[in-house]
PDB file of C-alpha atoms in Angstrom:
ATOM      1  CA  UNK J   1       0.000   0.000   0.000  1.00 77.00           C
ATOM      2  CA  UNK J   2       2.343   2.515  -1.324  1.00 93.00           C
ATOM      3  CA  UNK J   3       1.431   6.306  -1.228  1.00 95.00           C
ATOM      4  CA  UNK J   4       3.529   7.644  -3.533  1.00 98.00           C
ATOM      5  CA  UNK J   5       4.205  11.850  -4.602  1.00 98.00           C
ATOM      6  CA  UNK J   6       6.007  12.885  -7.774  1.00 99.00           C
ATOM      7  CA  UNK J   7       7.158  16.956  -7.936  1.00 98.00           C
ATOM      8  CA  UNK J   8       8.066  18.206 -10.715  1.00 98.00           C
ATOM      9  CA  UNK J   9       8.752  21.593 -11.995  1.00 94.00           C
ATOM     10  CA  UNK J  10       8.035  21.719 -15.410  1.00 87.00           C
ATOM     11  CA  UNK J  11       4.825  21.232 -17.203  1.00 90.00           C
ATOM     12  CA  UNK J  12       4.461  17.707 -18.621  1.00 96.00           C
ATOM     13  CA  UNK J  13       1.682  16.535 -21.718  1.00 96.00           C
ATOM     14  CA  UNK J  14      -0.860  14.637 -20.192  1.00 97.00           C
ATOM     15  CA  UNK J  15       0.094  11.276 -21.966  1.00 98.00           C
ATOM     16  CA  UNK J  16       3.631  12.391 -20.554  1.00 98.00           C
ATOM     17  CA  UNK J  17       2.246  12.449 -16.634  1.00 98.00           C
ATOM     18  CA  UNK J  18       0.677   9.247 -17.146  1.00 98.00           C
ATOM     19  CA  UNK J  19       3.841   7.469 -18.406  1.00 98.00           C
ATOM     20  CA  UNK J  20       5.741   8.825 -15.202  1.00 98.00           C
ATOM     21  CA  UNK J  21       3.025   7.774 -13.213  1.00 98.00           C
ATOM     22  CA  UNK J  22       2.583   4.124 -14.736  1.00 98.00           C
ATOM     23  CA  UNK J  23       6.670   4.192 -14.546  1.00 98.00           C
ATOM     24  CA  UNK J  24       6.334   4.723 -10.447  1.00 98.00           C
ATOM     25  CA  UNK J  25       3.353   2.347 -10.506  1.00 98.00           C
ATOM     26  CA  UNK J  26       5.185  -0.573 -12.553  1.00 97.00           C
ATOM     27  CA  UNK J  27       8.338  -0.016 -10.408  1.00 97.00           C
ATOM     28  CA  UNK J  28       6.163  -0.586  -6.728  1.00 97.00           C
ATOM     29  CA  UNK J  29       4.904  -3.830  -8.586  1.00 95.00           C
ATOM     30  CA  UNK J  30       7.933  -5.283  -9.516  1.00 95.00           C
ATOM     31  CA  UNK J  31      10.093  -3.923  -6.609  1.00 96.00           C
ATOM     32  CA  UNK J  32       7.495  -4.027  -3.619  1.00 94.00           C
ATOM     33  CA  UNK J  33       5.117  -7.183  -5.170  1.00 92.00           C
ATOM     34  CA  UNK J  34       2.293  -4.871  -3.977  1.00 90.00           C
ATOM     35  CA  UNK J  35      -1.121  -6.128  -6.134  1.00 87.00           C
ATOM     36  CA  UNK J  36      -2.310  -4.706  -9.607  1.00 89.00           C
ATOM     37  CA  UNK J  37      -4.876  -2.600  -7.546  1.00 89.00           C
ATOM     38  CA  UNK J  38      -2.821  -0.869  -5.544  1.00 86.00           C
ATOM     39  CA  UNK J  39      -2.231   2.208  -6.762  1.00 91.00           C
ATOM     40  CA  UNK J  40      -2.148   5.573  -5.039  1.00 94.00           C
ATOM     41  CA  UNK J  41      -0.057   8.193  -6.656  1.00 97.00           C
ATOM     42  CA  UNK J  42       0.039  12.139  -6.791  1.00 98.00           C
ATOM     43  CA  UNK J  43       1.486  14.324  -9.372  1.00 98.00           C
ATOM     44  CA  UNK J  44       2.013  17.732  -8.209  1.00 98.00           C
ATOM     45  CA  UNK J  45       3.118  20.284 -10.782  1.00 97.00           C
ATOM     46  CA  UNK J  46       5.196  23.776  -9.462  1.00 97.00           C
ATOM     47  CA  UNK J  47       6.083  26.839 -10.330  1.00 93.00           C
ATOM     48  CA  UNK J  48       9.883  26.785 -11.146  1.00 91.00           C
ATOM     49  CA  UNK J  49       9.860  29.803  -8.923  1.00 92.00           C
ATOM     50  CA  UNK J  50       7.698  27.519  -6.123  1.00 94.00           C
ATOM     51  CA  UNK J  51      10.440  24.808  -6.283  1.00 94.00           C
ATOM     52  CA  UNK J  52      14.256  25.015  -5.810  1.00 93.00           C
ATOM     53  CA  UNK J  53      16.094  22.558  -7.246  1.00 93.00           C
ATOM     54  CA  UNK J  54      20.007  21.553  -6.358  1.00 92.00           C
ATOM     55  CA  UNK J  55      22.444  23.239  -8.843  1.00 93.00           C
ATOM     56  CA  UNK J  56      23.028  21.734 -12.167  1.00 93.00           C
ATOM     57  CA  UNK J  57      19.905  19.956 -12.390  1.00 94.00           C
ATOM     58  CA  UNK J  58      17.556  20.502 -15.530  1.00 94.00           C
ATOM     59  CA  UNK J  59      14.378  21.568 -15.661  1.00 94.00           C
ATOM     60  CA  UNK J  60      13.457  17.853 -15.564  1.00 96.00           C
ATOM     61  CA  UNK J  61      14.443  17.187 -12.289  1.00 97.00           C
ATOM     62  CA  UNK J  62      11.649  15.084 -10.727  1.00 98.00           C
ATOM     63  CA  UNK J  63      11.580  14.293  -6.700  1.00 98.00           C
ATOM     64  CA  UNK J  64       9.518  10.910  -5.542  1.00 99.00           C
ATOM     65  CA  UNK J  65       9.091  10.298  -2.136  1.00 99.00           C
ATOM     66  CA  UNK J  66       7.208   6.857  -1.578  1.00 98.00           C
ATOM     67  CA  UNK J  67       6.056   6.046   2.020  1.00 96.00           C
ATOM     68  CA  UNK J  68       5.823   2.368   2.545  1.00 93.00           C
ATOM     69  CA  UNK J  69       5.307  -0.458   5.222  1.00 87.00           C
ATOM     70  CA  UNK J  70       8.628  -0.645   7.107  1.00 91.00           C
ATOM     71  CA  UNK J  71      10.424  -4.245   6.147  1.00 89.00           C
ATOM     72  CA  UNK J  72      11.339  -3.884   2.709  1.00 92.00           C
ATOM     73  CA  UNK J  73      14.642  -5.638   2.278  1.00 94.00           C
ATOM     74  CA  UNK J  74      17.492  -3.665   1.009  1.00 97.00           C
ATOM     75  CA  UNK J  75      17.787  -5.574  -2.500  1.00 96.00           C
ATOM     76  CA  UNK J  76      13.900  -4.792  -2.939  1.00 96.00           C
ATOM     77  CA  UNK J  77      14.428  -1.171  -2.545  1.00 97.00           C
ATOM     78  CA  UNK J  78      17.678  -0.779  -5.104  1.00 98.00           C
ATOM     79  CA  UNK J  79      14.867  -2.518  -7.148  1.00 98.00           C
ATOM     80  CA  UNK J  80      12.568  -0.143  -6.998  1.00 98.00           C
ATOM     81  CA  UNK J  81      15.567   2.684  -7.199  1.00 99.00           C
ATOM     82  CA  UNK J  82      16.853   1.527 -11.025  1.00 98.00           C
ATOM     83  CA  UNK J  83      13.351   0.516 -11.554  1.00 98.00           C
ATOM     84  CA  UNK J  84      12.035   4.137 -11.144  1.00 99.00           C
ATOM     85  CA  UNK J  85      14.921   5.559 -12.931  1.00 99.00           C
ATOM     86  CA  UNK J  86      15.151   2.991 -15.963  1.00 98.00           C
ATOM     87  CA  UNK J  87      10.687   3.917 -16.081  1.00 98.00           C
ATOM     88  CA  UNK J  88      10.894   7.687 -15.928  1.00 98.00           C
ATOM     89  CA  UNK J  89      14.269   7.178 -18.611  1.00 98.00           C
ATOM     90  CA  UNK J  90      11.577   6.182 -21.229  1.00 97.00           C
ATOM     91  CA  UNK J  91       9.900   9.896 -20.831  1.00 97.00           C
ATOM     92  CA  UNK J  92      13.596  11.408 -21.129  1.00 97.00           C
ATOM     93  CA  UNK J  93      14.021  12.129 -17.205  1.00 98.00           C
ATOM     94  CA  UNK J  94      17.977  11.623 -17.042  1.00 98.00           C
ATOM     95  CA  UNK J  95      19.226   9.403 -13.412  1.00 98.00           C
ATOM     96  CA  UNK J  96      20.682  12.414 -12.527  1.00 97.00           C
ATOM     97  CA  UNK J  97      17.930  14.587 -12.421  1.00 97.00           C
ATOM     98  CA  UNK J  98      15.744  11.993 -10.347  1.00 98.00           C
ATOM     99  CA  UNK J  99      16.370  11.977  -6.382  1.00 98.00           C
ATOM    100  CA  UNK J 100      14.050   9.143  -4.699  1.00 99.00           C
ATOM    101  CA  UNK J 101      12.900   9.162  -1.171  1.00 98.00           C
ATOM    102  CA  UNK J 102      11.624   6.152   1.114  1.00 97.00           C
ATOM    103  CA  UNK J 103       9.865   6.668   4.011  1.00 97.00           C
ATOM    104  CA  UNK J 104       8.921   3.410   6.267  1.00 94.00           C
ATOM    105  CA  UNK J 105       6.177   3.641   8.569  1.00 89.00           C
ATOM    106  CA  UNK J 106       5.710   0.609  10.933  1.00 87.00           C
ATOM    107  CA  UNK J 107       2.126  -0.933  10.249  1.00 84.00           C
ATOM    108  CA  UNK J 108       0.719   0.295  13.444  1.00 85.00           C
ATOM    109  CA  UNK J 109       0.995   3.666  12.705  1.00 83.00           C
ATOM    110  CA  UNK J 110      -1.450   2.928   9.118  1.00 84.00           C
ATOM    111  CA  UNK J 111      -4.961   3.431   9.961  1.00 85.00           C
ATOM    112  CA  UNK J 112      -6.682   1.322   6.979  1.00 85.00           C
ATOM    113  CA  UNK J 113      -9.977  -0.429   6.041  1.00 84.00           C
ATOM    114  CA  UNK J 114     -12.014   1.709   8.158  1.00 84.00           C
ATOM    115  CA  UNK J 115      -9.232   2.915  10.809  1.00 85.00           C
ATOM    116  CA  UNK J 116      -7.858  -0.156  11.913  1.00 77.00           C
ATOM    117  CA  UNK J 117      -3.964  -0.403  12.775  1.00 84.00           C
ATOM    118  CA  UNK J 118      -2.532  -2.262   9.345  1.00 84.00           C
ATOM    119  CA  UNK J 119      -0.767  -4.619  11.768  1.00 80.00           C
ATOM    120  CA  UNK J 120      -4.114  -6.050  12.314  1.00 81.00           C
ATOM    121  CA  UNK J 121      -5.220  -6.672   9.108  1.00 83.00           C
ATOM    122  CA  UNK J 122      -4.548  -9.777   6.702  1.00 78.00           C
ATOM    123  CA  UNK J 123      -2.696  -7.159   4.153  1.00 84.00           C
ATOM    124  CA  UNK J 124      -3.150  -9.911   1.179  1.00 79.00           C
ATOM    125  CA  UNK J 125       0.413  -9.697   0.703  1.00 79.00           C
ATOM    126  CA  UNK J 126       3.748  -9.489   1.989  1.00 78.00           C
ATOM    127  CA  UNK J 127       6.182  -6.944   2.679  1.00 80.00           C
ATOM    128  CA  UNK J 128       9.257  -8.931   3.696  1.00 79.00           C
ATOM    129  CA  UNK J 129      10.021  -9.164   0.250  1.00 81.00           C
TER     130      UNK J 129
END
């Protein structure tokens, strides 16, 4: 149950937002074996002027911060890493102008299906992966 944000700073065509999205999305599958349904992704456009970028990054440059169950192994999240960078590649994002942040949030602290803790659920699938 990934909730993932993509910022960008330049104005994208609307096929182009949905390739970057389905890029993130595809990468969560294969990376995080979440299921085909879940899927909960924002794309927030700024200003240039609204959002400073590092030096000698391009107008492309494209921040995703992904907050996930904590318990992801370490070879699941380079995964998703070159995943997300080989995905947005295709819509001529370079690596270098992609910066990729996790956040892990233990399952108590996920109030799901109604506002129970997600460490009492049956989550459908597993996040030791």
């Amino acid at each position: 149950m990934p909730l993932a944000k993509i910022e960008v700073r330049k104005t994208w065509s609307p096929a182009q937002v949905q390739k970057i999205i389905e890029g993130v999305y595809l990468a969560q599958r294969e990376a995080l074996q979440i299921p085909e349904h879940d899927r909960q992704i924002r794309f927030i456009e700024h200003r240039p002027e609204h959002f400073h970028v590092p030096p000698g990054k391009s107008e492309n440059y494209t921040l995703v911060e992904i907050t996930i169950f904590a318990g992801r192994s370490i070879n699941a999240k380079r995964t998703l890493y070159q995943s997300i960078i080989k995905n947005l590649g295709t819509v001529g994002i370079a690596p270098e102008d992609i910066f990729i942040v996790l956040n892990e949030v233990a399952l108590e602290n996920w109030g799901i299906r109604g506002g129970v803790p997600a460490s009492e659920v049956d989550l459908g699938f597993k996040i030791n992966v």
